[in-house]
PDB file of C-alpha atoms and ligand atoms in Angstrom:
ATOM      1  CA  MET P   1      84.330  92.046  84.732  1.00 71.00           C
ATOM      2  CA  LYS P   2      82.603  95.266  85.744  1.00 83.00           C
ATOM      3  CA  LYS P   3      84.706  97.491  87.998  1.00 93.00           C
ATOM      4  CA  PRO P   4      83.315  97.940  91.512  1.00 97.00           C
ATOM      5  CA  LEU P   5      81.780 101.246  92.561  1.00 98.00           C
ATOM      6  CA  VAL P   6      84.361 102.751  94.942  1.00 98.00           C
ATOM      7  CA  ILE P   7      83.130 104.637  97.997  1.00 98.00           C
ATOM      8  CA  GLY P   8      85.742 106.692  99.873  1.00 97.00           C
ATOM      9  CA  VAL P   9      85.213 106.648 103.645  1.00 98.00           C
ATOM     10  CA  THR P  10      86.566 109.474 105.743  1.00 98.00           C
ATOM     11  CA  GLY P  11      86.028 111.158 109.096  1.00 97.00           C
ATOM     12  CA  GLY P  12      88.023 112.693 111.911  1.00 97.00           C
ATOM     13  CA  ILE P  13      89.988 110.629 114.406  1.00 97.00           C
ATOM     14  CA  GLY P  14      87.580 108.637 116.593  1.00 97.00           C
ATOM     15  CA  SER P  15      84.525 109.524 114.519  1.00 98.00           C
ATOM     16  CA  GLY P  16      83.983 105.805 113.949  1.00 98.00           C
ATOM     17  CA  LYS P  17      85.456 105.037 110.516  1.00 98.00           C
ATOM     18  CA  SER P  18      86.616 101.562 111.553  1.00 97.00           C
ATOM     19  CA  THR P  19      83.305 100.908 113.273  1.00 98.00           C
ATOM     20  CA  VAL P  20      81.358 101.880 110.146  1.00 98.00           C
ATOM     21  CA  CYS P  21      83.689  99.890 107.863  1.00 98.00           C
ATOM     22  CA  ASN P  22      83.163  96.822 110.070  1.00 97.00           C
ATOM     23  CA  ALA P  23      79.409  97.242 109.702  1.00 98.00           C
ATOM     24  CA  PHE P  24      79.840  97.056 105.896  1.00 98.00           C
ATOM     25  CA  VAL P  25      82.183  94.072 106.231  1.00 98.00           C
ATOM     26  CA  SER P  26      79.425  92.277 108.174  1.00 97.00           C
ATOM     27  CA  LEU P  27      77.301  92.675 105.005  1.00 98.00           C
ATOM     28  CA  GLY P  28      80.038  91.063 102.906  1.00 98.00           C
ATOM     29  CA  ILE P  29      81.425  94.298 101.462  1.00 98.00           C
ATOM     30  CA  PRO P  30      85.210  94.511 101.033  1.00 98.00           C
ATOM     31  CA  VAL P  31      87.136  97.379 102.618  1.00 98.00           C
ATOM     32  CA  ILE P  32      90.561  98.579 101.527  1.00 98.00           C
ATOM     33  CA  ASP P  33      92.352 100.531 104.254  1.00 97.00           C
ATOM     34  CA  THR P  34      94.768 103.048 102.730  1.00 96.00           C
ATOM     35  CA  ASP P  35      96.578 103.436 106.069  1.00 95.00           C
ATOM     36  CA  GLN P  36      97.421  99.747 105.861  1.00 96.00           C
ATOM     37  CA  VAL P  37      98.452 100.103 102.204  1.00 98.00           C
ATOM     38  CA  ALA P  38     100.689 103.041 103.192  1.00 96.00           C
ATOM     39  CA  ARG P  39     102.450 100.715 105.641  1.00 96.00           C
ATOM     40  CA  ASP P  40     102.618  97.865 103.119  1.00 97.00           C
ATOM     41  CA  VAL P  41     104.464  99.932 100.497  1.00 98.00           C
ATOM     42  CA  VAL P  42     107.387 100.555 102.871  1.00 97.00           C
ATOM     43  CA  VAL P  43     107.867  97.094 104.380  1.00 96.00           C
ATOM     44  CA  PRO P  44     111.495  95.912 104.642  1.00 95.00           C
ATOM     45  CA  GLY P  45     112.793  94.887 101.242  1.00 93.00           C
ATOM     46  CA  SER P  46     110.267  96.990  99.309  1.00 96.00           C
ATOM     47  CA  ALA P  47     111.168  99.432  96.540  1.00 96.00           C
ATOM     48  CA  GLY P  48     109.202 102.043  98.503  1.00 97.00           C
ATOM     49  CA  LEU P  49     111.384 101.730 101.575  1.00 97.00           C
ATOM     50  CA  ALA P  50     114.539 101.808  99.438  1.00 96.00           C
ATOM     51  CA  ALA P  51     113.343 105.032  97.781  1.00 97.00           C
ATOM     52  CA  VAL P  52     112.572 106.639 101.164  1.00 97.00           C
ATOM     53  CA  ALA P  53     115.999 105.644 102.521  1.00 97.00           C
ATOM     54  CA  THR P  54     117.727 107.027  99.422  1.00 97.00           C
ATOM     55  CA  ALA P  55     115.928 110.348  99.760  1.00 97.00           C
ATOM     56  CA  PHE P  56     116.040 110.727 103.554  1.00 96.00           C
ATOM     57  CA  GLY P  57     119.146 108.815 104.577  1.00 95.00           C
ATOM     58  CA  ALA P  58     119.816 105.747 106.714  1.00 91.00           C
ATOM     59  CA  ASP P  59     118.667 107.675 109.804  1.00 91.00           C
ATOM     60  CA  VAL P  60     115.064 106.863 108.891  1.00 95.00           C
ATOM     61  CA  LEU P  61     115.793 103.123 109.147  1.00 95.00           C
ATOM     62  CA  SER P  62     115.711 101.269 112.454  1.00 94.00           C
ATOM     63  CA  ALA P  63     118.393  98.758 113.455  1.00 91.00           C
ATOM     64  CA  GLU P  64     116.078  95.986 112.169  1.00 92.00           C
ATOM     65  CA  GLY P  65     115.745  97.674 108.772  1.00 92.00           C
ATOM     66  CA  THR P  66     112.158  98.845 109.228  1.00 95.00           C
ATOM     67  CA  LEU P  67     111.021 102.407 108.631  1.00 97.00           C
ATOM     68  CA  ASP P  68     111.571 104.603 111.688  1.00 96.00           C
ATOM     69  CA  ARG P  69     108.375 106.607 111.450  1.00 93.00           C
ATOM     70  CA  VAL P  70     109.210 108.845 114.382  1.00 93.00           C
ATOM     71  CA  ALA P  71     112.517 109.891 112.780  1.00 94.00           C
ATOM     72  CA  LEU P  72     110.828 110.439 109.429  1.00 95.00           C
ATOM     73  CA  ARG P  73     108.000 112.461 110.978  1.00 93.00           C
ATOM     74  CA  ARG P  74     110.561 114.638 112.745  1.00 93.00           C
ATOM     75  CA  ILE P  75     112.178 115.476 109.391  1.00 94.00           C
ATOM     76  CA  VAL P  76     108.987 116.245 107.450  1.00 94.00           C
ATOM     77  CA  PHE P  77     106.956 117.782 110.296  1.00 88.00           C
ATOM     78  CA  SER P  78     108.192 121.337 109.935  1.00 86.00           C
ATOM     79  CA  ASP P  79     109.455 121.169 106.345  1.00 94.00           C
ATOM     80  CA  PRO P  80     106.696 121.285 103.703  1.00 93.00           C
ATOM     81  CA  GLN P  81     109.150 120.720 100.853  1.00 96.00           C
ATOM     82  CA  ARG P  82     110.471 117.518 102.385  1.00 96.00           C
ATOM     83  CA  ARG P  83     106.908 116.443 103.148  1.00 94.00           C
ATOM     84  CA  ARG P  84     106.023 116.890  99.469  1.00 94.00           C
ATOM     85  CA  GLU P  85     109.110 114.910  98.547  1.00 96.00           C
ATOM     86  CA  LEU P  86     107.988 112.065 100.807  1.00 96.00           C
ATOM     87  CA  GLU P  87     104.478 112.204  99.378  1.00 94.00           C
ATOM     88  CA  SER P  88     105.862 112.079  95.834  1.00 96.00           C
ATOM     89  CA  ILE P  89     107.558 108.794  96.756  1.00 97.00           C
ATOM     90  CA  LEU P  90     104.645 107.247  98.650  1.00 96.00           C
ATOM     91  CA  HIS P  91     101.473 108.429  96.908  1.00 94.00           C
ATOM     92  CA  PRO P  92     102.075 106.861  93.470  1.00 96.00           C
ATOM     93  CA  ARG P  93     102.981 103.577  95.150  1.00 97.00           C
ATOM     94  CA  ILE P  94      99.890 103.672  97.353  1.00 96.00           C
ATOM     95  CA  ARG P  95      97.698 104.462  94.326  1.00 96.00           C
ATOM     96  CA  ALA P  96      99.211 101.617  92.319  1.00 97.00           C
ATOM     97  CA  ARG P  97      98.727  99.116  95.144  1.00 97.00           C
ATOM     98  CA  VAL P  98      95.126 100.261  95.681  1.00 97.00           C
ATOM     99  CA  ALA P  99      94.503  99.831  91.937  1.00 97.00           C
ATOM    100  CA  GLU P 100      95.820  96.253  92.168  1.00 97.00           C
ATOM    101  CA  LEU P 101      93.587  95.489  95.148  1.00 98.00           C
ATOM    102  CA  LEU P 102      90.576  96.975  93.339  1.00 97.00           C
ATOM    103  CA  GLN P 103      91.236  94.644  90.388  1.00 96.00           C
ATOM    104  CA  GLU P 104      90.743  91.653  92.678  1.00 97.00           C
ATOM    105  CA  ILE P 105      87.322  92.763  93.944  1.00 97.00           C
ATOM    106  CA  THR P 106      84.291  90.878  92.694  1.00 96.00           C
ATOM    107  CA  ALA P 107      81.661  92.630  94.890  1.00 97.00           C
ATOM    108  CA  PRO P 108      79.496  95.285  93.154  1.00 98.00           C
ATOM    109  CA  TYR P 109      80.948  98.010  95.362  1.00 98.00           C
ATOM    110  CA  CYS P 110      83.680  98.438  97.946  1.00 98.00           C
ATOM    111  CA  LEU P 111      84.898 100.940 100.503  1.00 98.00           C
ATOM    112  CA  LEU P 112      88.239 102.694 100.378  1.00 98.00           C
ATOM    113  CA  GLY P 113      89.142 104.078 103.815  1.00 97.00           C
ATOM    114  CA  ILE P 114      91.038 107.371 103.476  1.00 96.00           C
ATOM    115  CA  PRO P 115      91.272 109.107 106.870  1.00 94.00           C
ATOM    116  CA  LEU P 116      92.780 112.295 105.409  1.00 92.00           C
ATOM    117  CA  LEU P 117      90.741 112.428 102.184  1.00 94.00           C
ATOM    118  CA  VAL P 118      89.597 116.015 102.780  1.00 94.00           C
ATOM    119  CA  GLU P 119      93.013 117.194 103.982  1.00 91.00           C
ATOM    120  CA  GLY P 120      94.515 115.786 100.765  1.00 85.00           C
ATOM    121  CA  GLY P 121      92.919 118.690  98.896  1.00 80.00           C
ATOM    122  CA  LYS P 122      92.320 117.777  95.280  1.00 78.00           C
ATOM    123  CA  LYS P 123      89.607 115.297  94.458  1.00 83.00           C
ATOM    124  CA  ASN P 124      90.743 111.714  94.959  1.00 86.00           C
ATOM    125  CA  GLN P 125      90.696 110.070  91.527  1.00 89.00           C
ATOM    126  CA  GLN P 126      90.113 106.586  92.874  1.00 94.00           C
ATOM    127  CA  VAL P 127      86.762 107.220  94.577  1.00 96.00           C
ATOM    128  CA  GLU P 128      83.412 107.925  92.990  1.00 96.00           C
ATOM    129  CA  ARG P 129      81.526 108.944  96.144  1.00 96.00           C
ATOM    130  CA  VAL P 130      82.532 110.198  99.561  1.00 97.00           C
ATOM    131  CA  LEU P 131      80.990 108.793 102.736  1.00 98.00           C
ATOM    132  CA  VAL P 132      81.700 110.909 105.815  1.00 98.00           C
ATOM    133  CA  VAL P 133      81.438 109.428 109.304  1.00 98.00           C
ATOM    134  CA  ASP P 134      80.346 112.275 111.528  1.00 98.00           C
ATOM    135  CA  CYS P 135      79.869 112.879 115.242  1.00 97.00           C
ATOM    136  CA  PRO P 136      80.044 115.874 117.593  1.00 97.00           C
ATOM    137  CA  GLU P 137      83.555 116.856 118.645  1.00 96.00           C
ATOM    138  CA  GLU P 138      82.921 116.162 122.357  1.00 97.00           C
ATOM    139  CA  ILE P 139      82.089 112.538 121.532  1.00 97.00           C
ATOM    140  CA  GLN P 140      85.109 112.242 119.226  1.00 97.00           C
ATOM    141  CA  ILE P 141      87.381 113.478 122.033  1.00 98.00           C
ATOM    142  CA  ALA P 142      85.885 111.138 124.637  1.00 98.00           C
ATOM    143  CA  ARG P 143      86.233 108.105 122.329  1.00 97.00           C
ATOM    144  CA  VAL P 144      89.859 108.773 121.429  1.00 98.00           C
ATOM    145  CA  MET P 145      90.780 109.481 125.078  1.00 98.00           C
ATOM    146  CA  ALA P 146      89.334 106.075 126.002  1.00 97.00           C
ATOM    147  CA  ARG P 147      90.723 104.160 123.001  1.00 97.00           C
ATOM    148  CA  ASP P 148      94.241 105.612 122.830  1.00 97.00           C
ATOM    149  CA  LYS P 149      94.704 106.574 126.504  1.00 97.00           C
ATOM    150  CA  LEU P 150      95.363 110.216 125.603  1.00 97.00           C
ATOM    151  CA  THR P 151      94.544 113.416 127.456  1.00 97.00           C
ATOM    152  CA  GLU P 152      91.893 115.803 126.190  1.00 97.00           C
ATOM    153  CA  GLN P 153      94.663 118.238 125.153  1.00 97.00           C
ATOM    154  CA  GLU P 154      96.492 115.554 123.185  1.00 97.00           C
ATOM    155  CA  VAL P 155      93.351 114.606 121.292  1.00 97.00           C
ATOM    156  CA  ALA P 156      92.533 118.266 120.650  1.00 96.00           C
ATOM    157  CA  ALA P 157      96.065 118.776 119.255  1.00 95.00           C
ATOM    158  CA  ILE P 158      95.546 115.923 116.758  1.00 95.00           C
ATOM    159  CA  MET P 159      92.144 117.294 115.772  1.00 96.00           C
ATOM    160  CA  GLN P 160      93.742 120.703 115.132  1.00 95.00           C
ATOM    161  CA  THR P 161      95.801 119.130 112.334  1.00 92.00           C
ATOM    162  CA  GLN P 162      92.698 117.633 110.687  1.00 96.00           C
ATOM    163  CA  ALA P 163      89.914 119.179 108.626  1.00 96.00           C
ATOM    164  CA  THR P 164      86.962 120.611 110.518  1.00 96.00           C
ATOM    165  CA  ARG P 165      83.615 118.858 110.741  1.00 96.00           C
ATOM    166  CA  GLU P 166      82.139 121.469 108.377  1.00 96.00           C
ATOM    167  CA  GLU P 167      84.914 121.038 105.799  1.00 96.00           C
ATOM    168  CA  ARG P 168      84.332 117.298 105.761  1.00 96.00           C
ATOM    169  CA  LEU P 169      80.567 117.532 105.561  1.00 97.00           C
ATOM    170  CA  SER P 170      80.855 119.981 102.659  1.00 96.00           C
ATOM    171  CA  VAL P 171      82.384 117.254 100.444  1.00 95.00           C
ATOM    172  CA  ALA P 172      80.154 114.407 101.640  1.00 97.00           C
ATOM    173  CA  ASP P 173      77.870 112.578  99.223  1.00 97.00           C
ATOM    174  CA  ASP P 174      76.626 110.455 102.126  1.00 98.00           C
ATOM    175  CA  VAL P 175      76.899 110.748 105.904  1.00 98.00           C
ATOM    176  CA  VAL P 176      76.727 108.228 108.727  1.00 98.00           C
ATOM    177  CA  THR P 177      75.975 109.973 112.004  1.00 98.00           C
ATOM    178  CA  ASN P 178      77.735 108.031 114.741  1.00 98.00           C
ATOM    179  CA  SER P 179      76.640 109.836 117.876  1.00 97.00           C
ATOM    180  CA  SER P 180      74.654 107.168 119.685  1.00 94.00           C
ATOM    181  CA  ASP P 181      74.582 103.389 119.831  1.00 96.00           C
ATOM    182  CA  LEU P 182      75.918 100.891 117.354  1.00 96.00           C
ATOM    183  CA  ALA P 183      72.469  99.602 116.344  1.00 97.00           C
ATOM    184  CA  ILE P 184      71.763 103.041 114.873  1.00 97.00           C
ATOM    185  CA  VAL P 185      75.033 102.901 112.919  1.00 97.00           C
ATOM    186  CA  GLN P 186      74.114  99.491 111.491  1.00 97.00           C
ATOM    187  CA  HIS P 187      70.677 100.790 110.538  1.00 97.00           C
ATOM    188  CA  GLN P 188      72.207 103.665 108.544  1.00 98.00           C
ATOM    189  CA  VAL P 189      74.756 101.301 106.994  1.00 98.00           C
ATOM    190  CA  ASN P 190      72.005  98.907 105.887  1.00 98.00           C
ATOM    191  CA  ALA P 191      70.223 101.778 104.116  1.00 98.00           C
ATOM    192  CA  LEU P 192      73.452 102.903 102.406  1.00 98.00           C
ATOM    193  CA  HIS P 193      74.190  99.300 101.408  1.00 98.00           C
ATOM    194  CA  ALA P 194      70.882  99.131  99.535  1.00 98.00           C
ATOM    195  CA  ARG P 195      71.593 102.480  97.879  1.00 98.00           C
ATOM    196  CA  TYR P 196      75.135 101.530  96.839  1.00 98.00           C
ATOM    197  CA  LEU P 197      73.979  98.195  95.415  1.00 98.00           C
ATOM    198  CA  ALA P 198      71.370 100.048  93.344  1.00 98.00           C
ATOM    199  CA  LEU P 199      73.918 102.665  92.210  1.00 97.00           C
ATOM    200  CA  ALA P 200      76.428  99.969  91.265  1.00 97.00           C
ATOM    201  CA  GLU P 201      73.742  98.110  89.327  1.00 95.00           C
ATOM    202  CA  HIS P 202      72.525 101.134  87.377  1.00 93.00           C
ATOM    203  CA  ARG P 203      75.679 102.957  86.543  1.00 85.00           C
TER     204      ARG P 203
HETATM  205  P1  ADP Y 301      88.125 105.893 113.819  1.00 81.61           P
HETATM  206  O1  ADP Y 301      88.385 104.647 112.995  1.00 81.61           O
HETATM  207  O2  ADP Y 301      87.358 106.931 113.066  1.00 81.61           O
HETATM  208  O3  ADP Y 301      89.338 106.477 114.481  1.00 81.61           O
HETATM  209  P2  ADP Y 301      86.795 104.022 115.625  1.00 81.61           P
HETATM  210  O4  ADP Y 301      85.812 103.304 114.768  1.00 81.61           O
HETATM  211  O5  ADP Y 301      88.055 103.300 115.993  1.00 81.61           O
HETATM  212  O6  ADP Y 301      87.143 105.469 115.014  1.00 81.61           O
HETATM  213  O7  ADP Y 301      86.033 104.484 116.941  1.00 81.61           O
HETATM  214  C1  ADP Y 301      86.740 105.138 117.996  1.00 81.61           C
HETATM  215  C2  ADP Y 301      86.474 104.428 119.318  1.00 81.61           C
HETATM  216  O8  ADP Y 301      85.123 104.638 119.697  1.00 81.61           O
HETATM  217  C3  ADP Y 301      86.663 102.913 119.239  1.00 81.61           C
HETATM  218  O9  ADP Y 301      87.188 102.474 120.466  1.00 81.61           O
HETATM  219  C4  ADP Y 301      85.243 102.388 119.033  1.00 81.61           C
HETATM  220  O10 ADP Y 301      85.077 101.092 119.544  1.00 81.61           O
HETATM  221  C5  ADP Y 301      84.409 103.408 119.791  1.00 81.61           C
HETATM  222  N1  ADP Y 301      83.087 103.647 119.155  1.00 81.61           N
HETATM  223  C6  ADP Y 301      82.863 104.040 117.876  1.00 81.61           C
HETATM  224  N2  ADP Y 301      81.546 104.202 117.638  1.00 81.61           N
HETATM  225  C7  ADP Y 301      80.917 103.891 118.793  1.00 81.61           C
HETATM  226  C8  ADP Y 301      79.526 103.875 119.188  1.00 81.61           C
HETATM  227  N3  ADP Y 301      78.528 104.205 118.358  1.00 81.61           N
HETATM  228  N4  ADP Y 301      79.253 103.502 120.461  1.00 81.61           N
HETATM  229  C9  ADP Y 301      80.252 103.191 121.313  1.00 81.61           C
HETATM  230  N5  ADP Y 301      81.570 103.202 121.012  1.00 81.61           N
HETATM  231  C10 ADP Y 301      81.908 103.555 119.763  1.00 81.61           C
END
């Protein structure tokens, strides 16, 4: 069977990645969420969680045996070497699981949601095109304040840790502008759907 064309979807927090992915799902296109995969590879009983506990100690496990993300974040937050160590445990497992999920796809193309695709630096080997969901920063802030019940300062602090709008747009093959109503998002998604089907067909 022909492999699906893989479109990486990225965008800043609150730009509308989930909203755009849902618009593709409504057209029957499968979406793999790498944030979800990152959680799946460290579920209790997994080899991933065992490897993290071996490297970082039992302090990163909760009483119920789940990963204590807050404790882990505290360790890696200000220590780039430990962060790289964590990534060297998680990234190969995430890649392998994504590869398995891709094998199961029968649609001509699919989306792979990677919130921090640009921040990851080197080109992601598993995606052939990059779709950036873009909106002005004021709108991003207002959406995240409403969705996550955060203050403007808290949202701004998260955005500080992410790539800038310009950095993201500079790697985009395609862009969905999500700065007005949802009908306009669906309209752009419909046009991209036609383009991706044609690209998948002709490659
Ligand atoms: P992301 O996945 O990039 O963090 P979401 O898709 O969750 O962003 O969107 C952030 C919030 O803004 C959500 O609560 C969503 O329902 C809302 N939202 C996104 N796009 C629109 C839009 N065009 N109009 C109104 N609300 C929107």
